[in-house]
Amino acid sequence: QQPAQFTNPETPGYVGFANLPNQVHRKSVKKGFEFTLMVVGESGLGKSTLINSLFLTDLYPERIIPGAADKIERTVQIEASTVEIEERGVKLRLTVVDTPGYGDAINCRDCFKTIISYIDEQFERYLHDESGLNRRHIVDNRVHCCFYFISPFGHGLKPLDVEFMKAIHNKVNIVPVIAKADTLSLKERERLKRRILDEIEEHGIKIYHLPDAESDEDEDFKEQTRLLKASIPFCVVGSNQLIEAKGKKVRGRLYPWGVVEVENPEHNDFLKLRTMLITHMQDLQEVTQDLHYENFRSERLKRGTRKIEDEEVNKDQILLEKEAEVR
Amino acid sequence: PHAGSVESKNEATMSELVPEPRQKPAVPMKPMGINTSLLGYIGIDTIIEQMRKKTMKTGFDFNIMVVGQSGLGKSTLVNTLFKSQVSRKSSGWNREEKIPKTVEIKAIGHVIEEGGVKMKLTVIDTPGFGDQINNENCWEPIEKYINEQYEKFLKEEVNIARKKRIPDTRVHCCLYFISPTGHSLRPLDLEFMKHLSKVVNIIPVIAKADTMTLEEKTEFKQRVRKELEVNGIEFYPQKEFDEDLEDKTENDKIRQESMPFAVVGSDKEYQVNGKRVLGRKTPWGIIEVENLNHCEFALLRDFVIRTHLQDLKEVTHNIHYETYRAKRLNGNGGLPPMTVETEENHESNL
């Protein structure tokens, strides 16, 4: 059958369902948006500063940085903070999952077990909720994106970087980030980026791939997408301090030899990283849902057994059975 | 969450069937804070625009069912709503078509496009409903069909390797045609709506409204509304699913004043005041279908298509489908029964 075409809204043939996207829009604005971002990297790579800079907030107001002696006994912790950000009527509930202690120990062999367990737990919880009776209030705590911080001081990826990324690349979208980019000259940055990309390919690490712009997008958007793809991994500088530079107040870092501006595209890739994150937030969620979660789910269902270690899940099972008995 | 107080009211009727979940924090969460000191612009509002673009590209499904005695103008009305020959009675149908001996369910699909948005529209007609001498339980085949679509969706959802976009054949909207007797609802009308309002969104319409004067129309509508209320029939938009004050105000007005919509349908065009309009020609004048002074077709169209289309789908998915699903899970001691599937790829955790 030929699809009927009605173009002009004022023509007699106009039905009005072209208004559906606006109805969806209105509901989305009311509901708001949820996103979980995990941040992984050694201490002191600028992770917290970068997150604060990205979302113009202070997620870590009472932060105490432990000394080396304190870090010896520390294992990797998982700390989740949630913040609600509203802009022009649109609400974003952002959860940042921090992983202090990663890469700090002398022997980092068990470094990533905790992190992988956390990611799996969120999948497990979602699977459990999705299979439950009341699905009206399912909370999505699954990790939609993981910023993996690579040290700017090295010559590329370290063995720990490679091992960790290979362990999680089938569970979460990895975005590699080089922070504290102001320690590198522009040439050094290019060299480091190229080296890292080569090593990623060499080891078969799957990082998040930005989808190509669709053919019907405008040229500006297509160009922006090309530029973003070419700049990975992003080399960024973070800061929430306002410095006076060239007569304006900018966010940056003040050195005796000049000011590094966070939002200056010639100084670093901060704006690119932020643009990429915002314009691909929905895609990151979709890939998490359609690829990583579905993989987890089909593996899990094929195995068919519930984890015995997870007490809470057991309690729910007993509750369900009890309810069935009562009926 | 901040919307908690409104939603708990909505679940008063479902609470027996579906228990409330307990809060399960994954890890110690620091308390939420509302950020009020943005130093600049991040661009979060653009996310909504992305979603909007996505909806436009992927298109959407819409399934509308029409129920009522034969001759009430159901097929014509659907054609009028979508300005296309989408019902089972496309142009040139045989008016001497025999009334079937039992209720039949006929689903016809079309793809229509408007303003860059593609809609896969399925019209489900129910010839034979209410036409027999003995109409007892004639709503059963209809209820069965509706539940079968929920079952289809549920099966796909619990599949181990499931499709990215589950094909949606569930009935999003059921237009029930009331005969314009001018007196009251008939017992069959009440029985049908009582049974089906619990499984699908029902929108009652008064058919062939050009047989009533304005006063007769107003009186009849009032009487029908009263009868529906007295018999506890919750038609769409249901009071319990109003999400917030804005929705409630808007929907209250529709429920208490506009519904049931008294409509006239037509797929013929006539010239009136220099414009081509859809209408019915009589010796005493031309009845203009889209003229609000003549009938309420335009209100029905705007309601179903232009403002509440997405909501109809959401209530079907979040309420009616979930109720069906909960019943299925509950009725088998917490686990759905094993299915016997011959196809290889239909492994599931049922």
XYZ file of C-alpha atoms in Angstrom:
677
model
C 0.000 0.000 0.000
C 1.218 3.477 -0.786
C 1.682 5.613 2.293
C -0.690 8.585 2.189
C 1.164 11.877 2.317
C -0.197 15.071 3.801
C 2.254 17.932 3.992
C 0.755 21.336 4.744
C -0.921 21.546 8.170
C -3.507 23.957 6.862
C -4.630 21.759 4.000
C -7.902 19.890 4.429
C -6.001 16.614 4.442
C -4.167 17.333 7.677
C -4.861 14.758 10.375
C -2.556 15.982 13.117
C -0.529 12.985 14.266
C 2.604 14.799 13.181
C 2.138 16.403 16.582
C 3.096 13.155 18.294
C 6.772 14.064 18.786
C 5.607 17.194 20.631
C 3.417 15.086 22.892
C 6.388 12.851 23.613
C 8.487 15.961 24.177
C 6.047 17.349 26.716
C 6.016 14.081 28.642
C 9.805 13.838 28.572
C 10.196 17.334 29.928
C 7.823 16.485 32.767
C 9.542 13.206 33.546
C 13.096 14.451 33.299
C 16.127 12.391 32.488
C 18.350 9.978 34.454
C 21.992 9.220 33.797
C 24.690 7.290 35.646
C 28.322 8.089 34.946
C 31.159 6.064 36.424
C 34.586 7.578 36.864
C 37.640 5.355 37.088
C 41.298 6.237 37.350
C 44.230 6.523 39.733
C 44.181 9.146 42.457
C 45.216 12.601 41.477
C 44.406 12.406 37.773
C 41.866 15.208 38.047
C 38.683 13.123 38.000
C 36.704 15.017 40.651
C 37.700 18.389 39.300
C 36.660 17.366 35.821
C 33.247 16.107 36.935
C 32.640 19.298 38.867
C 33.638 21.311 35.817
C 31.446 19.334 33.439
C 28.291 19.823 35.429
C 29.111 23.180 36.975
C 28.581 21.805 40.419
C 30.445 20.670 43.487
C 29.817 17.006 44.001
C 32.427 16.626 46.709
C 31.992 19.461 49.180
C 33.486 17.799 52.252
C 36.321 16.009 50.624
C 39.313 14.856 52.623
C 42.193 13.593 50.569
C 43.943 10.719 52.378
C 47.696 10.563 52.641
C 49.819 7.751 51.202
C 50.033 5.855 54.475
C 46.233 5.785 54.715
C 46.017 4.497 51.174
C 48.131 1.414 51.774
C 45.356 -0.491 53.490
C 42.561 0.907 51.337
C 40.643 -1.273 48.928
C 38.626 0.085 46.062
C 35.459 1.797 47.251
C 32.331 2.573 45.311
C 30.798 5.961 46.080
C 27.679 7.136 44.314
C 26.483 10.724 44.489
C 23.315 11.966 42.890
C 22.611 15.507 41.841
C 19.574 17.035 40.189
C 20.388 19.598 37.550
C 17.736 21.676 35.886
C 18.192 23.773 32.805
C 15.423 25.555 30.920
C 12.799 23.386 32.543
C 14.536 20.092 31.755
C 15.581 18.029 34.749
C 18.572 15.724 34.743
C 19.146 13.330 37.629
C 22.830 12.629 37.365
C 24.501 9.919 39.431
C 28.280 9.926 39.491
C 29.854 6.684 40.638
C 33.329 7.292 41.957
C 35.898 4.572 42.523
C 38.460 5.877 45.023
C 41.274 3.516 45.698
C 41.557 2.255 42.152
C 45.171 1.907 41.163
C 46.447 3.080 44.545
C 47.528 -0.181 46.096
C 51.022 -1.469 45.660
C 49.551 -4.641 44.212
C 46.591 -3.722 42.049
C 45.736 -7.213 41.043
C 42.253 -7.208 42.620
C 41.611 -3.611 41.762
C 38.796 -4.058 39.403
C 36.840 -6.912 40.959
C 34.825 -4.480 43.091
C 34.048 -2.278 40.131
C 32.941 -5.148 37.918
C 30.773 -6.506 40.725
C 29.120 -3.124 41.060
C 28.304 -2.931 37.364
C 26.944 -6.476 37.389
C 24.922 -5.796 40.517
C 23.119 -2.915 38.830
C 22.295 -5.155 35.868
C 21.157 -7.888 38.238
C 18.976 -5.497 40.173
C 17.411 -4.117 37.014
C 16.780 -7.620 35.687
C 15.151 -8.532 38.954
C 12.964 -5.415 38.970
C 12.056 -5.876 35.336
C 10.883 -9.407 36.040
C 8.975 -8.361 39.134
C 5.294 -7.740 39.654
C 5.281 -4.005 40.202
C 7.274 -2.238 37.530
C 5.956 1.250 37.963
C 8.894 2.516 39.953
C 11.849 0.762 38.413
C 14.962 2.754 39.201
C 17.650 2.560 36.549
C 20.991 2.570 38.327
C 22.820 0.851 35.499
C 26.070 2.504 34.540
C 25.508 4.231 31.211
C 29.023 5.469 30.671
C 32.475 5.038 32.210
C 35.095 7.754 31.918
C 38.417 5.981 32.151
C 41.234 8.335 33.084
C 44.604 7.775 31.506
C 47.623 9.399 33.048
C 49.136 12.218 30.981
C 52.492 11.491 32.494
C 53.054 8.115 30.859
C 53.835 7.025 27.351
C 50.480 5.496 26.590
C 48.405 2.839 28.273
C 49.708 1.064 31.323
C 49.179 -2.687 31.819
C 46.520 -1.934 34.426
C 44.669 0.301 31.940
C 44.658 -2.453 29.333
C 43.535 -5.179 31.726
C 40.780 -3.088 33.242
C 39.343 -1.878 29.977
C 39.334 -5.385 28.553
C 37.514 -6.584 31.633
C 34.679 -4.077 31.339
C 34.366 -3.252 27.651
C 31.517 -5.741 27.253
C 29.660 -4.357 30.220
C 29.790 -0.617 29.901
C 30.481 2.151 27.404
C 34.106 3.235 27.887
C 35.159 6.783 27.112
C 38.920 7.183 27.591
C 39.922 10.603 28.924
C 43.315 12.200 29.422
C 43.017 14.759 32.166
C 45.495 17.411 33.352
C 46.183 18.033 29.690
C 47.951 21.257 30.554
C 51.029 19.230 31.426
C 51.440 18.415 27.755
C 52.270 20.560 24.787
C 50.012 20.262 21.764
C 52.497 18.050 19.944
C 52.924 15.811 22.966
C 49.162 15.490 23.165
C 48.817 14.372 19.564
C 51.558 11.835 20.063
C 49.952 10.468 23.208
C 46.500 10.269 21.624
C 47.845 8.388 18.640
C 49.799 6.028 20.846
C 46.764 5.286 22.971
C 44.525 4.687 19.951
C 47.109 2.291 18.510
C 47.324 0.394 21.767
C 43.553 0.231 22.072
C 43.368 -1.337 18.655
C 46.295 -3.621 19.296
C 44.696 -5.071 22.411
C 41.215 -5.307 20.929
C 39.681 -2.945 23.470
C 36.179 -1.845 22.568
C 35.608 1.777 23.469
C 32.362 3.679 22.874
C 31.976 4.603 19.234
C 30.094 7.754 18.380
C 27.459 6.931 15.786
C 27.927 8.706 12.461
C 25.668 11.661 11.849
C 22.597 10.675 9.857
C 22.368 11.714 6.245
C 19.537 14.167 6.875
C 21.338 16.149 9.579
C 22.629 19.602 8.719
C 26.222 20.143 7.672
C 27.196 21.798 10.957
C 26.138 18.766 12.943
C 27.899 16.406 10.568
C 31.079 18.447 10.849
C 30.801 18.535 14.620
C 30.439 14.755 14.738
C 33.471 14.309 12.493
C 35.495 16.607 14.725
C 34.437 14.784 17.882
C 35.310 11.394 16.455
C 38.720 12.656 15.396
C 39.549 13.995 18.867
C 39.164 10.804 20.863
C 40.617 10.280 23.426
C 39.786 13.738 24.754
C 42.581 15.674 26.402
C 40.970 17.894 29.005
C 41.637 20.403 31.719
C 39.189 20.839 34.558
C 38.611 23.789 36.834
C 35.817 25.698 38.526
C 37.946 28.644 39.516
C 37.186 31.916 37.834
C 40.254 33.739 36.567
C 40.398 37.167 34.996
C 41.879 36.816 31.505
C 41.795 39.264 28.606
C 39.284 41.372 30.470
C 36.784 38.550 30.983
C 36.199 36.098 33.773
C 36.940 32.557 32.576
C 37.190 29.203 34.276
C 40.791 28.172 34.248
C 44.124 27.614 35.873
C 46.483 30.476 36.607
C 50.165 29.891 35.955
C 53.015 32.406 36.041
C 53.317 31.940 32.282
C 49.685 32.350 31.432
C 46.130 31.204 31.953
C 44.843 27.844 30.747
C 41.200 28.322 29.860
C 38.928 25.350 30.376
C 36.383 26.369 27.780
C 38.868 27.439 25.126
C 38.928 24.814 22.363
C 42.474 25.830 21.486
C 43.667 25.017 24.980
C 42.019 21.622 25.484
C 39.157 19.288 24.516
C 36.878 20.095 27.440
C 34.079 21.560 25.346
C 34.296 18.611 22.969
C 33.971 16.161 25.834
C 30.996 17.987 27.240
C 29.315 18.263 23.835
C 29.910 14.604 23.171
C 28.439 13.606 26.495
C 25.350 15.760 26.201
C 24.544 15.043 22.561
C 25.102 11.346 23.062
C 23.502 10.879 26.460
C 20.530 9.179 24.923
C 22.644 6.987 22.688
C 24.829 5.967 25.623
C 21.695 4.891 27.459
C 20.396 2.999 24.463
C 23.631 1.109 23.889
C 23.675 0.221 27.595
C 20.093 -1.044 27.367
C 20.198 -2.714 23.959
C 23.690 -4.163 24.020
C 25.356 -4.438 27.420
C 22.210 -5.129 29.431
C 20.743 -7.546 26.894
C 24.052 -9.447 26.830
C 24.017 -9.657 30.592
C 20.382 -10.687 30.615
C 20.675 -13.475 28.066
C 23.775 -14.849 29.772
C 22.032 -14.715 33.104
C 18.841 -16.364 31.908
C 20.761 -19.097 30.152
C 22.553 -19.855 33.369
C 19.187 -19.877 35.092
C 20.335 -19.972 38.684
C 20.022 -17.135 41.167
C 23.153 -16.002 42.993
C 23.170 -17.582 46.397
C 25.453 -14.927 47.824
C 22.876 -12.218 47.182
C 20.745 -12.296 50.320
C 18.322 -9.609 49.280
C 17.449 -11.372 46.063
C 16.781 -14.523 48.059
C 14.475 -12.602 50.413
C 12.414 -11.392 47.459
C 12.107 -14.909 46.127
C 10.819 -16.118 49.487
C 8.414 -13.198 49.665
C 7.054 -13.945 46.197
C 6.541 -17.569 47.116
C 4.843 -16.590 50.378
C 2.500 -14.248 48.552
C 1.640 -17.016 46.123
C 0.838 -19.282 49.048
C -1.413 -16.675 50.625
C -3.333 -16.445 47.391
C 11.193 10.916 44.577
C 9.238 14.148 44.436
C 6.375 12.675 42.406
C 5.803 9.949 44.962
C 2.686 11.374 46.611
C 0.681 11.642 43.389
C 1.561 8.177 42.147
C 0.675 6.321 45.332
C -2.918 7.541 44.961
C -3.081 6.047 41.465
C -2.219 2.607 42.738
C -5.015 2.341 45.277
C -6.980 0.165 42.891
C -4.075 -1.955 41.813
C -2.599 -2.541 45.241
C -4.376 -5.831 45.821
C -2.923 -7.248 42.678
C 0.486 -5.704 42.591
C 2.514 -5.288 45.790
C 4.627 -2.175 46.351
C 8.354 -2.702 45.925
C 10.647 -2.069 48.872
C 13.417 0.467 48.520
C 16.734 -1.161 47.731
C 19.690 1.230 47.751
C 22.596 -0.300 45.862
C 25.356 1.450 47.755
C 25.320 4.160 50.422
C 24.035 7.161 48.487
C 24.896 10.640 49.562
C 21.816 12.876 49.939
C 20.549 14.554 46.772
C 21.018 18.232 46.345
C 19.331 20.603 43.988
C 21.899 22.593 42.096
C 20.982 26.244 41.945
C 24.270 27.910 41.175
C 25.035 27.023 37.579
C 27.833 29.192 36.328
C 27.052 28.613 32.696
C 25.064 26.593 30.253
C 25.571 22.846 29.981
C 23.024 21.997 27.318
C 20.810 19.483 29.090
C 17.686 20.765 27.395
C 19.057 19.624 24.058
C 18.617 16.036 25.184
C 14.882 16.441 24.895
C 15.260 17.711 21.342
C 17.347 14.633 20.515
C 14.585 12.407 21.840
C 12.055 14.288 19.795
C 14.059 13.829 16.623
C 14.411 10.162 17.405
C 10.652 9.703 17.768
C 10.155 11.319 14.413
C 12.639 9.021 12.747
C 11.573 5.729 14.278
C 7.887 6.356 13.713
C 5.272 4.743 15.884
C 2.478 2.182 16.044
C -1.095 3.006 16.825
C -3.884 0.460 17.132
C -7.474 1.645 17.328
C -10.498 -0.580 17.765
C -14.082 0.335 16.922
C -17.025 -1.391 18.568
C -20.752 -0.915 18.046
C -23.774 -2.223 16.246
C -23.641 -2.326 12.502
C -24.834 0.781 10.748
C -23.631 3.222 13.405
C -21.005 4.640 11.088
C -17.903 3.113 12.667
C -15.945 2.494 9.486
C -16.863 5.857 8.042
C -15.792 7.605 11.222
C -12.383 5.952 11.245
C -11.869 6.925 7.625
C -12.792 10.482 8.563
C -10.430 10.524 11.545
C -7.425 9.561 9.487
C -8.536 11.194 6.262
C -7.793 7.943 4.451
C -9.568 4.792 3.495
C -8.195 2.857 6.445
C -11.151 0.888 7.708
C -12.276 -2.484 6.434
C -14.776 -0.572 4.351
C -12.515 1.197 1.935
C -14.070 3.170 -0.883
C -16.500 1.177 -2.942
C -17.536 -1.292 -0.311
C -20.629 -3.372 -0.697
C -23.435 -2.012 1.454
C -25.336 -5.265 1.107
C -22.614 -7.051 3.006
C -24.187 -9.620 5.309
C -23.987 -9.246 9.076
C -21.747 -12.049 10.343
C -23.313 -14.684 12.627
C -20.698 -14.181 15.327
C -18.502 -11.305 16.311
C -15.521 -11.149 13.989
C -12.287 -9.321 14.650
C -10.804 -7.727 11.541
C -7.504 -5.904 11.822
C -6.252 -3.830 8.893
C -2.882 -2.120 8.874
C -1.759 0.971 6.992
C 1.344 3.126 7.020
C 0.550 6.802 6.843
C 2.962 9.682 6.943
C 2.532 13.303 7.908
C 5.040 16.050 8.526
C 7.912 13.584 8.423
C 6.340 11.341 11.043
C 5.436 7.790 10.030
C 2.550 6.044 11.705
C 1.753 2.363 11.380
C -1.972 2.499 11.968
C -4.023 -0.624 12.603
C -7.786 -0.386 12.650
C -9.518 -3.264 14.387
C -13.129 -3.613 13.386
C -15.633 -5.849 15.176
C -18.481 -6.639 12.782
C -21.255 -8.678 14.307
C -21.080 -7.076 17.738
C -24.543 -6.453 19.147
C -26.267 -7.511 15.935
C -27.540 -10.948 16.919
C -30.857 -11.806 18.484
C -29.080 -13.114 21.517
C -26.108 -10.903 22.290
C -25.070 -12.505 25.542
C -21.329 -12.395 26.096
C -20.732 -10.946 22.653
C -17.907 -8.915 24.147
C -15.944 -12.073 24.913
C -14.252 -12.442 21.517
C -13.217 -8.810 21.815
C -11.804 -9.216 25.310
C -10.034 -12.352 24.114
C -8.448 -10.506 21.225
C -7.238 -7.701 23.464
C -5.706 -10.134 25.947
C -4.096 -12.105 23.136
C -2.190 -8.992 22.094
C -0.975 -8.492 25.678
C 0.090 -12.134 25.733
C 2.011 -11.728 22.471
C 3.860 -8.750 23.880
C 4.586 -10.506 27.162
C 5.995 -13.556 25.386
C 8.368 -11.408 23.391
C 9.370 -9.445 26.475
C 10.393 -12.514 28.467
C 12.267 -14.063 25.578
C 15.961 -14.671 26.259
C 17.070 -13.120 22.994
C 14.469 -10.464 22.487
C 13.874 -7.975 19.723
C 15.074 -4.424 20.204
C 11.679 -2.972 19.381
C 8.925 -5.344 20.345
C 6.142 -5.127 17.741
C 3.167 -3.536 19.445
C -0.210 -4.946 18.429
C -1.916 -4.025 21.699
C -5.127 -2.061 21.400
C -4.344 1.500 22.459
C -7.829 2.908 22.080
C -11.324 1.478 21.764
C -14.032 3.737 20.389
C -17.411 2.517 21.605
C -20.344 3.672 19.522
C -23.515 4.586 21.341
C -26.731 4.607 19.376
C -28.313 8.099 19.345
C -31.641 7.003 20.745
C -31.942 10.120 22.843
C -33.115 8.041 25.789
C -30.306 6.270 27.573
C -27.598 3.654 27.227
C -28.685 0.153 26.384
C -27.952 -2.775 28.695
C -25.442 -4.136 26.164
C -23.564 -0.813 26.217
C -23.237 -0.991 29.992
C -22.166 -4.620 30.027
C -19.540 -4.097 27.367
C -18.046 -1.030 28.935
C -18.115 -2.514 32.419
C -16.089 -5.499 31.284
C -13.748 -3.849 28.869
C -12.927 -0.595 30.654
C -10.736 -2.691 32.925
C -8.544 -3.985 30.105
C -8.463 -1.243 27.496
C -8.912 2.529 27.115
C -12.537 3.066 26.138
C -13.688 6.292 24.524
C -17.485 6.359 24.196
C -18.860 8.274 21.211
C -22.419 9.068 20.266
C -22.759 8.056 16.648
C -24.775 9.680 13.880
C -25.276 12.736 16.065
C -26.981 14.568 13.229
C -30.228 12.885 14.257
C -30.446 15.036 17.386
C -31.050 18.737 17.900
C -28.697 20.720 20.094
C -30.971 20.452 23.132
C -31.524 16.738 22.619
C -27.788 16.283 22.294
C -26.984 18.122 25.507
C -29.612 16.231 27.469
C -28.572 12.866 26.076
C -24.922 13.491 26.832
C -25.732 14.438 30.391
C -27.808 11.340 30.847
C -25.154 9.087 29.393
C -22.472 10.639 31.590
C -24.661 10.110 34.632
C -25.324 6.502 33.728
C -21.652 5.788 33.193
C -20.828 7.321 36.545
C -23.565 5.502 38.411
C -22.400 2.204 36.952
C -18.795 2.873 37.890
C -17.489 2.812 34.332
C -14.110 4.487 34.044
C -13.661 5.566 30.469
C -10.501 7.187 29.136
C -9.073 9.523 30.420
C -9.397 7.677 33.720
C -9.389 9.867 36.821
C -6.901 7.682 38.639
C -4.208 8.126 36.015
C -4.081 11.912 35.889
C -0.409 12.569 36.461
C -0.467 16.066 37.831
C -2.676 19.068 38.393
C -2.250 20.270 34.825
C -3.467 16.939 33.455
C -6.305 16.766 35.959
C -7.647 20.198 35.066
C -7.453 19.494 31.361
C -8.958 16.025 31.669
C -11.683 17.049 34.120
C -12.988 19.496 31.561
C -13.037 16.781 28.900
C -14.635 14.186 31.159
C -17.316 16.447 32.595
C -18.229 18.590 29.614
C -17.104 17.218 26.279
C -17.430 13.469 26.585
C -19.060 11.458 25.201
C -18.315 13.155 21.889
C -21.373 13.410 19.662
C -19.952 12.822 16.199
C -20.834 12.691 12.561
C -18.567 11.011 10.055
C -18.233 11.432 6.334
C -15.757 10.775 3.570
C -17.555 12.906 0.988
C -16.618 16.469 0.196
C -18.926 19.356 -0.603
C -18.453 22.996 -1.433
C -19.493 25.322 1.408
C -18.714 29.058 1.327
C -16.035 28.503 -1.248
C -14.243 25.792 0.731
C -14.219 22.041 0.261
C -15.493 20.429 3.449
C -16.273 16.907 4.563
C -19.972 16.590 5.145
C -23.388 15.107 4.669
C -25.817 16.651 2.230
C -29.453 16.809 3.207
C -32.397 18.729 1.708
C -32.281 21.057 4.698
C -28.597 21.839 4.605
C -25.080 20.482 4.556
C -23.787 19.051 7.810
C -20.136 19.963 8.101
C -18.216 17.268 9.921
C -15.373 19.511 11.062
C -17.583 22.427 12.079
C -17.850 22.575 15.845
C -21.262 24.174 15.596
C -22.554 21.088 13.812
C -20.959 18.238 15.710
C -18.040 17.329 17.931
C -15.972 15.353 15.464
C -13.156 17.899 15.573
C -13.015 17.580 19.358
C -12.727 13.806 19.115
C -10.049 14.065 16.465
C -7.996 16.592 18.410
C -8.393 14.598 21.588
C -7.380 11.222 20.184
C -4.780 12.316 17.671
C -3.405 15.716 18.394
C -3.154 15.776 22.178
C -3.642 12.374 23.778
C -2.175 9.948 21.253
C 0.994 9.344 23.230
C -0.881 9.186 26.509
C -3.263 6.535 25.136
C -0.247 4.394 24.338
C 1.375 5.022 27.683
C -1.704 4.153 29.727
C -2.064 0.970 27.669
C 1.566 0.033 28.294
C 2.014 1.186 31.878
C -1.404 0.318 33.276
C -3.448 -2.160 31.256
C -0.511 -4.254 30.067
C 1.140 -4.253 33.496
C -2.141 -5.364 35.090
C -2.362 -8.236 32.615
C 1.249 -9.155 33.208
C 0.872 -9.084 36.981
C -2.173 -11.344 36.719
C -0.228 -13.790 34.580
C 2.702 -13.887 36.958
C 0.499 -14.125 40.053
C -1.861 -16.728 38.693
C 0.961 -19.224 38.455
C 2.443 -18.894 41.916
C 4.877 -16.179 40.906
C 6.191 -17.795 37.753
C 4.524 -18.024 34.354
C 4.107 -21.626 33.100
C 6.559 -23.257 30.715
C 5.610 -22.634 27.140
C 5.894 -25.321 24.539
C 7.573 -23.697 21.598
C 8.605 -25.404 18.414
C 10.670 -22.535 17.048
C 14.314 -22.637 18.056
C 14.694 -19.019 18.833
C 11.817 -18.845 21.245
C 13.800 -19.763 24.332
C 12.424 -17.841 27.225
C 12.536 -17.761 30.978
C 8.842 -18.497 31.222
